[in-house]
Short mmCIF file of C-alpha atoms in Angstrom, two decimals:
data_model
loop_
_atom_site.label_atom_id
_atom_site.label_comp_id
_atom_site.label_asym_id
_atom_site.label_seq_id
_atom_site.Cartn_x
_atom_site.Cartn_y
_atom_site.Cartn_z
CA MET C 1 164.75 175.24 -24.66
CA THR C 2 166.74 172.30 -23.30
CA LEU C 3 169.43 170.21 -24.95
CA PHE C 4 166.82 167.63 -25.89
CA ASP C 5 164.24 170.00 -27.38
CA PRO C 6 163.97 169.85 -31.16
CA PRO C 7 165.06 173.03 -32.95
CA ALA C 8 162.38 175.38 -34.20
CA PRO C 9 161.41 174.99 -37.87
CA LEU C 10 163.50 176.94 -40.36
CA ALA C 11 160.66 179.34 -41.15
CA GLU C 12 160.37 180.18 -37.44
CA ARG C 13 164.12 180.61 -36.96
CA LEU C 14 164.30 183.01 -39.89
CA ARG C 15 161.43 185.27 -38.88
CA PRO C 16 162.49 188.88 -39.50
CA ARG C 17 163.61 190.66 -36.35
CA THR C 18 163.00 194.14 -37.75
CA VAL C 19 160.76 195.67 -40.37
CA ALA C 20 163.84 196.25 -42.49
CA GLU C 21 164.36 192.47 -42.75
CA VAL C 22 160.89 191.85 -44.20
CA VAL C 23 160.96 190.54 -47.76
CA GLY C 24 158.04 191.55 -49.95
CA GLN C 25 155.03 193.80 -49.29
CA SER C 26 156.85 196.83 -50.66
CA HIS C 27 153.45 198.34 -51.48
CA LEU C 28 152.88 198.62 -47.72
CA LEU C 29 156.40 199.05 -46.33
CA GLY C 30 158.20 201.03 -49.03
CA PRO C 31 159.06 204.73 -48.69
CA GLY C 32 155.90 206.76 -48.23
CA LYS C 33 153.71 203.64 -48.15
CA PRO C 34 150.81 203.14 -45.67
CA LEU C 35 152.57 201.17 -42.91
CA THR C 36 155.74 203.22 -43.20
CA ARG C 37 153.72 206.39 -42.58
CA VAL C 38 151.83 204.79 -39.69
CA LEU C 39 155.03 203.67 -37.99
CA ALA C 40 156.57 207.11 -38.47
CA SER C 41 153.59 208.68 -36.72
CA GLY C 42 153.66 206.16 -33.85
CA ARG C 43 149.86 205.88 -33.98
CA LEU C 44 148.92 202.34 -34.93
CA GLY C 45 145.19 201.68 -35.27
CA SER C 46 143.39 198.37 -35.61
CA LEU C 47 144.18 196.44 -38.78
CA ILE C 48 142.96 193.46 -40.74
CA LEU C 49 145.75 191.82 -42.72
CA TRP C 50 144.31 189.92 -45.66
CA GLY C 51 146.50 187.75 -47.83
CA PRO C 52 147.41 184.21 -48.88
CA PRO C 53 149.31 181.81 -46.59
CA GLY C 54 152.99 182.31 -45.95
CA VAL C 55 153.30 185.99 -46.82
CA GLY C 56 154.18 187.26 -43.34
CA LYS C 57 150.92 188.31 -41.70
CA THR C 58 151.92 187.02 -38.25
CA THR C 59 155.47 188.31 -38.57
CA LEU C 60 154.29 191.75 -39.61
CA ALA C 61 151.87 191.94 -36.67
CA ARG C 62 154.66 191.10 -34.21
CA LEU C 63 157.01 193.62 -35.75
CA LEU C 64 154.37 196.37 -35.71
CA ALA C 65 153.76 195.76 -32.01
CA GLY C 66 157.48 196.00 -31.33
CA GLU C 67 157.86 199.18 -33.37
CA VAL C 68 155.21 201.01 -31.33
CA GLY C 69 156.26 199.46 -28.01
CA ALA C 70 152.97 197.66 -27.41
CA HIS C 71 152.35 194.47 -25.45
CA PHE C 72 151.57 191.66 -27.92
CA ILE C 73 148.91 189.02 -27.17
CA PRO C 74 148.65 186.36 -29.90
CA LEU C 75 145.50 184.26 -30.25
CA SER C 76 144.35 181.85 -32.93
CA ALA C 77 140.66 181.81 -33.78
CA VAL C 78 140.99 178.07 -34.42
CA SER C 79 141.34 177.36 -30.69
CA ALA C 80 140.47 180.62 -28.89
CA GLY C 81 137.03 181.75 -27.78
CA VAL C 82 135.26 184.52 -25.87
CA LYS C 83 136.93 183.36 -22.63
CA ASP C 84 140.36 184.02 -24.13
CA VAL C 85 139.22 187.46 -25.30
CA ARG C 86 138.06 188.26 -21.75
CA GLU C 87 141.44 187.20 -20.36
CA ALA C 88 143.23 189.35 -22.95
CA THR C 89 140.98 192.27 -22.03
CA ALA C 90 141.75 191.86 -18.33
CA GLU C 91 145.47 191.79 -19.09
CA ALA C 92 145.13 194.91 -21.25
CA GLU C 93 143.32 196.69 -18.37
CA ARG C 94 146.20 195.92 -16.00
CA LEU C 95 148.80 197.10 -18.49
CA ARG C 96 146.89 200.28 -19.29
CA GLY C 97 147.18 201.19 -15.64
CA ARG C 98 150.95 201.16 -16.16
CA GLY C 99 150.70 203.28 -19.29
CA GLN C 100 151.29 200.46 -21.79
CA ARG C 101 149.05 199.71 -24.75
CA THR C 102 148.08 196.22 -25.91
CA ILE C 103 147.85 194.73 -29.37
CA LEU C 104 145.65 191.67 -29.67
CA PHE C 105 146.67 189.60 -32.68
CA LEU C 106 143.91 187.25 -33.83
CA ASP C 107 145.11 184.80 -36.44
CA GLU C 108 142.47 183.40 -38.82
CA ILE C 109 139.95 185.94 -37.57
CA HIS C 110 137.45 184.67 -40.16
CA ARG C 111 136.98 181.56 -38.01
CA PHE C 112 135.41 183.62 -35.21
CA ASN C 113 131.62 183.59 -35.49
CA LYS C 114 129.51 186.74 -35.31
CA ALA C 115 129.04 186.59 -31.54
CA GLN C 116 132.76 186.11 -30.96
CA GLN C 117 133.64 188.98 -33.26
CA ASP C 118 131.02 191.17 -31.57
CA ALA C 119 132.72 190.49 -28.21
CA LEU C 120 135.76 192.38 -29.50
CA LEU C 121 133.84 195.48 -30.56
CA PRO C 122 133.57 197.49 -27.31
CA HIS C 123 137.24 196.96 -26.46
CA VAL C 124 138.42 197.92 -29.93
CA GLU C 125 136.10 200.93 -29.97
CA SER C 126 137.27 202.14 -26.55
CA GLY C 127 140.91 201.76 -27.56
CA LEU C 128 141.66 199.26 -24.81
CA LEU C 129 142.73 196.77 -27.48
CA THR C 130 144.36 197.50 -30.79
CA LEU C 131 143.23 194.58 -32.93
CA ILE C 132 145.34 193.09 -35.70
CA GLY C 133 143.40 190.33 -37.40
CA ALA C 134 144.92 188.04 -40.00
CA THR C 135 142.88 186.17 -42.59
CA THR C 136 143.25 184.32 -45.86
CA GLU C 137 139.56 184.91 -46.59
CA ASN C 138 137.94 188.00 -48.05
CA PRO C 139 137.03 190.21 -45.05
CA SER C 140 134.02 191.51 -46.97
CA PHE C 141 132.39 188.12 -46.45
CA GLU C 142 134.00 186.79 -43.28
CA VAL C 143 134.41 189.77 -40.93
CA ASN C 144 131.43 191.57 -39.42
CA PRO C 145 130.78 195.01 -40.96
CA ALA C 146 130.86 196.62 -37.52
CA LEU C 147 134.34 195.24 -36.86
CA ARG C 148 135.55 196.06 -40.38
CA SER C 149 134.46 199.67 -39.92
CA ARG C 150 136.74 199.95 -36.88
CA ALA C 151 139.81 198.43 -38.56
CA ARG C 152 141.75 199.30 -41.67
CA THR C 153 142.08 196.43 -44.15
CA LEU C 154 145.49 195.96 -45.72
CA VAL C 155 145.98 193.46 -48.55
CA LEU C 156 149.21 191.44 -48.46
CA GLN C 157 150.45 189.95 -51.71
CA ALA C 158 152.04 186.61 -52.49
CA LEU C 159 155.80 186.90 -52.77
CA THR C 160 157.31 187.01 -56.23
CA GLN C 161 159.70 184.25 -57.36
CA GLU C 162 162.57 186.71 -56.95
CA GLU C 163 161.52 187.47 -53.36
CA VAL C 164 161.20 183.77 -52.51
CA ARG C 165 164.64 183.18 -53.99
CA GLN C 166 165.99 185.98 -51.80
CA LEU C 167 164.61 184.22 -48.71
CA LEU C 168 166.13 180.90 -49.80
CA ASP C 169 169.53 182.51 -50.25
CA ARG C 170 169.18 184.04 -46.79
CA ALA C 171 168.35 180.62 -45.32
CA LEU C 172 171.62 179.22 -46.66
CA SER C 173 173.76 182.14 -45.48
CA ASP C 174 172.18 183.21 -42.19
CA PRO C 175 173.62 181.50 -39.05
CA ARG C 176 170.01 180.95 -37.90
CA GLY C 177 169.26 179.05 -41.10
CA LEU C 178 171.11 176.10 -42.63
CA PRO C 179 174.83 176.79 -42.20
CA GLY C 180 176.99 174.32 -44.09
CA VAL C 181 174.24 173.44 -46.59
CA ALA C 182 174.72 174.25 -50.26
CA ALA C 183 172.15 174.20 -53.05
CA GLN C 184 172.35 174.04 -56.80
CA PRO C 185 170.98 177.24 -58.42
CA GLU C 186 168.49 175.28 -60.51
CA ALA C 187 167.16 173.65 -57.33
CA LEU C 188 166.49 177.05 -55.75
CA GLU C 189 164.87 178.30 -58.94
CA LEU C 190 162.60 175.25 -59.02
CA LEU C 191 161.58 175.75 -55.39
CA ALA C 192 160.95 179.47 -55.89
CA ARG C 193 158.53 178.57 -58.67
CA LEU C 194 156.82 175.69 -56.86
CA ALA C 195 156.25 177.71 -53.66
CA GLU C 196 153.82 180.04 -55.46
CA GLY C 197 154.65 182.98 -53.21
CA ASP C 198 154.38 181.05 -49.91
CA ALA C 199 157.55 181.76 -47.92
CA ARG C 200 156.72 179.26 -45.19
CA ARG C 201 156.25 176.46 -47.69
CA ALA C 202 159.46 177.35 -49.49
CA LEU C 203 161.56 177.31 -46.31
CA SER C 204 159.95 174.13 -44.98
CA THR C 205 160.64 172.35 -48.27
CA LEU C 206 164.23 173.57 -48.33
CA GLU C 207 164.76 172.23 -44.81
CA VAL C 208 163.47 168.79 -45.75
CA ALA C 209 165.45 168.77 -49.00
CA ALA C 210 168.62 169.64 -47.07
CA SER C 211 168.12 166.49 -45.00
CA LEU C 212 167.96 164.45 -48.21
CA SER C 213 171.02 165.77 -50.04
CA ASN C 214 173.85 168.24 -49.67
CA PRO C 215 174.08 170.06 -51.97
CA VAL C 216 170.34 170.38 -52.47
CA THR C 217 169.39 169.25 -55.98
CA PRO C 218 166.24 169.62 -58.08
CA GLU C 219 165.56 165.94 -57.39
CA SER C 220 165.66 166.43 -53.61
CA ILE C 221 163.45 169.52 -53.95
CA THR C 222 160.90 167.51 -55.93
CA GLU C 223 160.98 164.70 -53.37
CA ALA C 224 160.67 167.09 -50.42
CA PHE C 225 157.91 169.16 -51.99
CA GLY C 226 155.66 166.19 -52.80
CA LYS C 227 152.76 166.38 -55.22
CA HIS C 228 152.08 169.86 -56.52
CA LEU C 229 148.46 170.77 -55.85
CA PRO C 230 147.23 174.11 -57.11
CA ALA C 231 146.06 176.38 -54.32
CA MET C 232 142.31 176.45 -53.77
CA ASP C 233 140.16 176.94 -50.69
CA LYS C 234 137.10 174.77 -51.26
CA ASN C 235 134.82 177.20 -49.44
CA GLY C 236 136.64 180.45 -49.99
CA GLU C 237 137.11 183.21 -52.49
CA ASP C 238 139.66 181.28 -54.58
CA PHE C 239 137.11 178.55 -55.24
CA TYR C 240 134.47 180.98 -56.48
CA ASN C 241 137.03 182.90 -58.52
CA LEU C 242 137.97 179.66 -60.28
CA ILE C 243 134.38 178.65 -61.04
CA SER C 244 133.77 182.19 -62.30
CA ALA C 245 136.81 181.96 -64.58
CA LEU C 246 135.60 178.60 -65.91
CA HIS C 247 132.10 179.92 -66.60
CA LYS C 248 133.35 183.08 -68.30
CA SER C 249 135.84 181.14 -70.44
CA VAL C 250 133.01 178.90 -71.65
CA ARG C 251 130.82 181.93 -72.34
CA GLY C 252 133.67 183.55 -74.23
CA SER C 253 134.18 180.42 -76.38
CA HIS C 254 137.79 180.03 -75.19
CA VAL C 255 138.41 176.28 -75.12
CA ASP C 256 141.91 176.35 -73.61
CA GLY C 257 140.82 178.74 -70.86
CA ALA C 258 137.83 176.56 -70.03
CA LEU C 259 139.96 173.41 -69.85
CA TYR C 260 142.66 175.14 -67.80
CA TRP C 261 140.28 176.44 -65.12
CA LEU C 262 138.46 173.10 -65.02
CA ALA C 263 141.79 171.34 -64.44
CA ARG C 264 142.68 173.84 -61.71
CA MET C 265 139.44 173.05 -59.91
CA ILE C 266 139.71 169.28 -60.28
CA GLU C 267 143.36 169.16 -59.22
CA GLY C 268 142.62 171.53 -56.35
CA GLY C 269 140.12 169.06 -54.92
CA ALA C 270 136.82 170.65 -55.93
CA ASP C 271 133.65 168.61 -55.51
CA THR C 272 133.16 167.23 -59.01
CA MET C 273 129.39 167.04 -58.58
CA TYR C 274 129.32 170.75 -57.78
CA VAL C 275 131.34 171.45 -60.92
CA ALA C 276 129.02 169.19 -62.92
CA ARG C 277 125.97 171.10 -61.68
CA ARG C 278 127.58 174.38 -62.69
CA VAL C 279 128.35 172.98 -66.14
CA VAL C 280 124.67 172.04 -66.53
CA ARG C 281 123.77 175.58 -65.55
CA MET C 282 126.15 176.95 -68.20
CA ALA C 283 124.36 174.92 -70.85
CA ALA C 284 120.99 176.37 -69.84
CA GLU C 285 122.18 179.92 -69.23
CA ASP C 286 124.69 180.62 -71.98
CA ILE C 287 124.09 178.10 -74.77
CA GLY C 288 120.32 177.77 -74.42
CA LEU C 289 118.36 177.31 -77.63
CA ALA C 290 121.38 178.05 -79.80
CA ASP C 291 122.17 174.34 -79.25
CA PRO C 292 119.50 172.42 -77.31
CA GLN C 293 121.74 169.32 -77.45
CA ALA C 294 124.19 171.00 -75.05
CA LEU C 295 121.90 170.61 -72.05
CA ARG C 296 121.41 166.91 -72.76
CA LEU C 297 125.14 166.33 -73.06
CA CYS C 298 125.86 168.18 -69.82
CA VAL C 299 123.20 166.25 -67.91
CA ALA C 300 124.79 163.07 -69.28
CA ALA C 301 128.19 164.31 -68.08
CA ARG C 302 126.77 164.92 -64.60
CA ASP C 303 125.34 161.38 -64.57
CA THR C 304 128.71 160.02 -65.70
CA VAL C 305 130.51 161.84 -62.88
CA GLU C 306 128.02 160.44 -60.38
CA PHE C 307 128.32 156.93 -61.83
CA LEU C 308 132.10 156.72 -62.31
CA GLY C 309 133.43 159.21 -59.80
CA SER C 310 136.87 160.77 -60.15
CA PRO C 311 139.19 160.53 -62.04
CA GLU C 312 137.27 158.48 -64.63
CA GLY C 313 134.28 160.83 -64.69
CA ASP C 314 136.47 163.91 -65.05
CA LEU C 315 136.87 163.22 -68.75
CA ALA C 316 133.11 163.58 -69.23
CA LEU C 317 133.31 167.02 -67.62
CA ALA C 318 136.17 167.97 -69.93
CA GLN C 319 134.12 166.81 -72.94
CA ALA C 320 131.13 168.83 -71.80
CA VAL C 321 133.23 171.95 -71.18
CA VAL C 322 134.86 171.76 -74.61
CA TYR C 323 131.45 171.25 -76.24
CA LEU C 324 130.01 174.27 -74.44
CA ALA C 325 132.96 176.47 -75.32
CA LEU C 326 132.65 175.55 -79.00
CA ALA C 327 128.85 175.76 -79.11
CA PRO C 328 126.98 178.82 -80.42
CA LYS C 329 125.75 181.00 -77.57
CA SER C 330 122.32 182.34 -76.68
CA ASN C 331 121.07 183.73 -73.39
CA SER C 332 117.65 184.61 -74.83
CA VAL C 333 115.78 182.12 -72.62
CA TYR C 334 117.80 183.25 -69.58
CA VAL C 335 116.86 186.88 -70.28
CA ALA C 336 113.24 185.98 -71.10
CA TRP C 337 112.89 184.07 -67.82
CA LYS C 338 114.34 186.99 -65.86
CA ASN C 339 111.92 189.32 -67.64
CA ALA C 340 109.02 187.03 -66.77
CA LEU C 341 110.01 186.93 -63.11
CA ASP C 342 110.39 190.71 -63.00
CA ALA C 343 106.97 191.14 -64.61
CA VAL C 344 105.39 188.89 -61.99
CA ARG C 345 107.23 190.40 -59.03
CA GLU C 346 106.68 194.02 -60.02
CA GLY C 347 103.22 193.84 -61.55
CA GLU C 348 99.73 193.30 -60.21
CA THR C 349 98.44 189.81 -59.46
CA LEU C 350 95.85 189.69 -62.22
CA PRO C 351 93.23 186.95 -62.63
CA VAL C 352 93.56 184.23 -65.26
CA PRO C 353 91.17 184.94 -68.18
CA PHE C 354 88.08 182.70 -68.02
CA HIS C 355 88.74 180.97 -71.33
CA LEU C 356 92.17 179.78 -70.05
CA ARG C 357 90.89 178.44 -66.74
CA ASN C 358 90.58 174.78 -65.87
CA ALA C 359 86.95 173.55 -65.67
CA PRO C 360 86.89 170.08 -64.05
CA THR C 361 83.40 170.46 -62.46
CA GLY C 362 79.94 171.42 -63.68
CA LEU C 363 79.75 174.31 -61.22
CA MET C 364 82.96 175.78 -62.59
CA ARG C 365 81.69 175.44 -66.13
CA GLN C 366 78.48 177.25 -65.06
CA GLN C 367 80.69 180.05 -63.76
CA GLY C 368 82.22 180.41 -67.23
CA TYR C 369 85.51 178.62 -66.58
CA GLY C 370 86.98 177.49 -69.92
CA LYS C 371 84.17 179.12 -71.93
CA GLY C 372 85.20 180.17 -75.42
CA TYR C 373 88.53 178.39 -75.38
CA ALA C 374 89.67 177.58 -78.95
CA TYR C 375 91.49 174.25 -79.02
CA TYR C 376 94.38 174.63 -81.45
CA PHE C 377 93.95 171.28 -83.17
CA ASP C 378 90.24 171.93 -83.74
CA ASP C 379 90.46 175.64 -84.55
CA PRO C 380 94.00 176.88 -85.28
CA GLU C 381 92.84 180.30 -86.45
CA GLY C 382 90.65 180.81 -83.39
CA SER C 383 93.45 179.62 -81.17
CA PHE C 384 95.71 182.38 -82.45
CA GLU C 385 93.01 185.04 -82.07
CA GLN C 386 92.44 184.43 -78.35
CA HIS C 387 94.54 186.11 -75.67
CA TYR C 388 97.01 184.20 -73.47
CA LEU C 389 97.81 186.92 -70.97
CA PRO C 390 95.65 188.72 -68.40
CA ASP C 391 93.34 191.33 -69.93
CA GLY C 392 95.15 194.49 -70.96
CA VAL C 393 98.63 193.00 -70.50
CA GLN C 394 101.19 192.97 -73.30
CA LEU C 395 104.70 191.70 -72.78
CA GLY C 396 107.81 191.24 -74.90
CA LEU C 397 109.76 188.76 -72.84
CA TYR C 398 111.52 186.56 -75.40
CA ALA C 399 113.76 187.71 -78.25
CA PRO C 400 115.54 184.93 -80.17
CA THR C 401 119.12 185.40 -81.30
CA GLY C 402 120.62 184.53 -84.66
CA GLU C 403 122.96 181.93 -83.12
CA GLY C 404 122.94 178.23 -84.04
CA TRP C 405 119.66 176.32 -83.85
CA GLU C 406 117.82 179.36 -82.53
CA ALA C 407 118.42 181.17 -85.81
CA ARG C 408 116.26 178.50 -87.45
CA VAL C 409 113.27 179.31 -85.24
CA ALA C 410 113.62 183.10 -85.36
CA GLU C 411 111.52 183.34 -88.52
CA ARG C 412 108.84 181.07 -87.04
CA TRP C 413 108.84 183.22 -83.92
CA ARG C 414 108.23 186.31 -86.06
CA LYS C 415 105.31 184.63 -87.84
CA LEU C 416 103.81 183.43 -84.56
CA GLN C 417 103.93 186.96 -83.18
CA GLU C 418 102.13 188.20 -86.29
CA ALA C 419 99.52 185.44 -85.97
CA HIS C 420 98.89 186.42 -82.34
CA GLY C 421 98.68 190.08 -83.31
CA GLU C 422 101.80 190.81 -81.26
CA ALA C 423 104.21 191.87 -84.01
CA ALA C 424 106.45 194.71 -82.92
CA GLN C 425 105.05 198.08 -83.91
CA PRO C 426 107.42 200.73 -85.27
CA GLU C 427 108.18 203.52 -82.80
CA GLU C 428 106.69 206.89 -83.60
#
């Protein structure tokens, strides 16, 4: 660094220099915990560190390498490729000849495609490279099974508000941090809450706030932090967890839960048309015939979102979600459709009975197509007596519930079954 180089960011200056300085992750680094035992043994195997941003994945990887005396090669999957892996492998070969081991740290390992991940396999398997991969995405989906089987996955947790506050206090007292800067306690408490467990974001905000006022105030924290956007990866696990929470809150008839998770998705930047499509699905899957109006309303909400966009169309989604949460629930059609698909997939492909077949030509009529078909409006009784399934097949696919509108048709359904000779027989 020269006199004219800008100083490193606060988060970089305050990186822990030893494992003892690490804040958080006590479930991994506490007495008798997994990493503590590994470091005591001196035998560090390949690891995948999975956790949210700003919890110390990179820092921990560097410290682990130092603790076991290994050479540390950092790569980012955003910019690195197979060529960089080859160069790291060649360097590891040279160092092995001197008796030194190499740790390859691959940040955002989930961004490596299958071929790139496969390129690591032989070197990890042979022990030439000890791999430490870091990811914010679920390794079950983003890391190849072959690579996962050769590395232990450790889950890092977001820091608690108390742990973030501890880091902020350190930043104000450590000579590497912000010497001479003071902060009001309520400002630090606000920042510890806003950071949502992200140490990097907390320290970066504190550094900006310190340039705005000394002492740091809640107002300068708010200005430095900017708009608070709830965390959500549009293509990652968080996104699907949120849509799952929304769907299950609707199914459970919990209006506040449904509105909360919808707001989390909208504020997090979710594609509103995707959310609208899922809301339409909820109407068909979980409300069904208990309230046939629900599907119409949700389709209208989808059209409103498409027509108005966001934020104006968001209100239509909120209306639809509240309606669905309050509506009576029935998955009878959902279950009946699944039963029908299972019956088709698992059963024989049986011919359509002749009386149900289409007969548009004379030749087909001569073959018996459509013969004996009883047209309901001409012969209601005969219509009920004929069979509507392949010969010898009896199914019980649909079972109406007693919820909402569907309760009104349950009695008609029972009478129709009797008319078709399909009433349920008592078990012997």
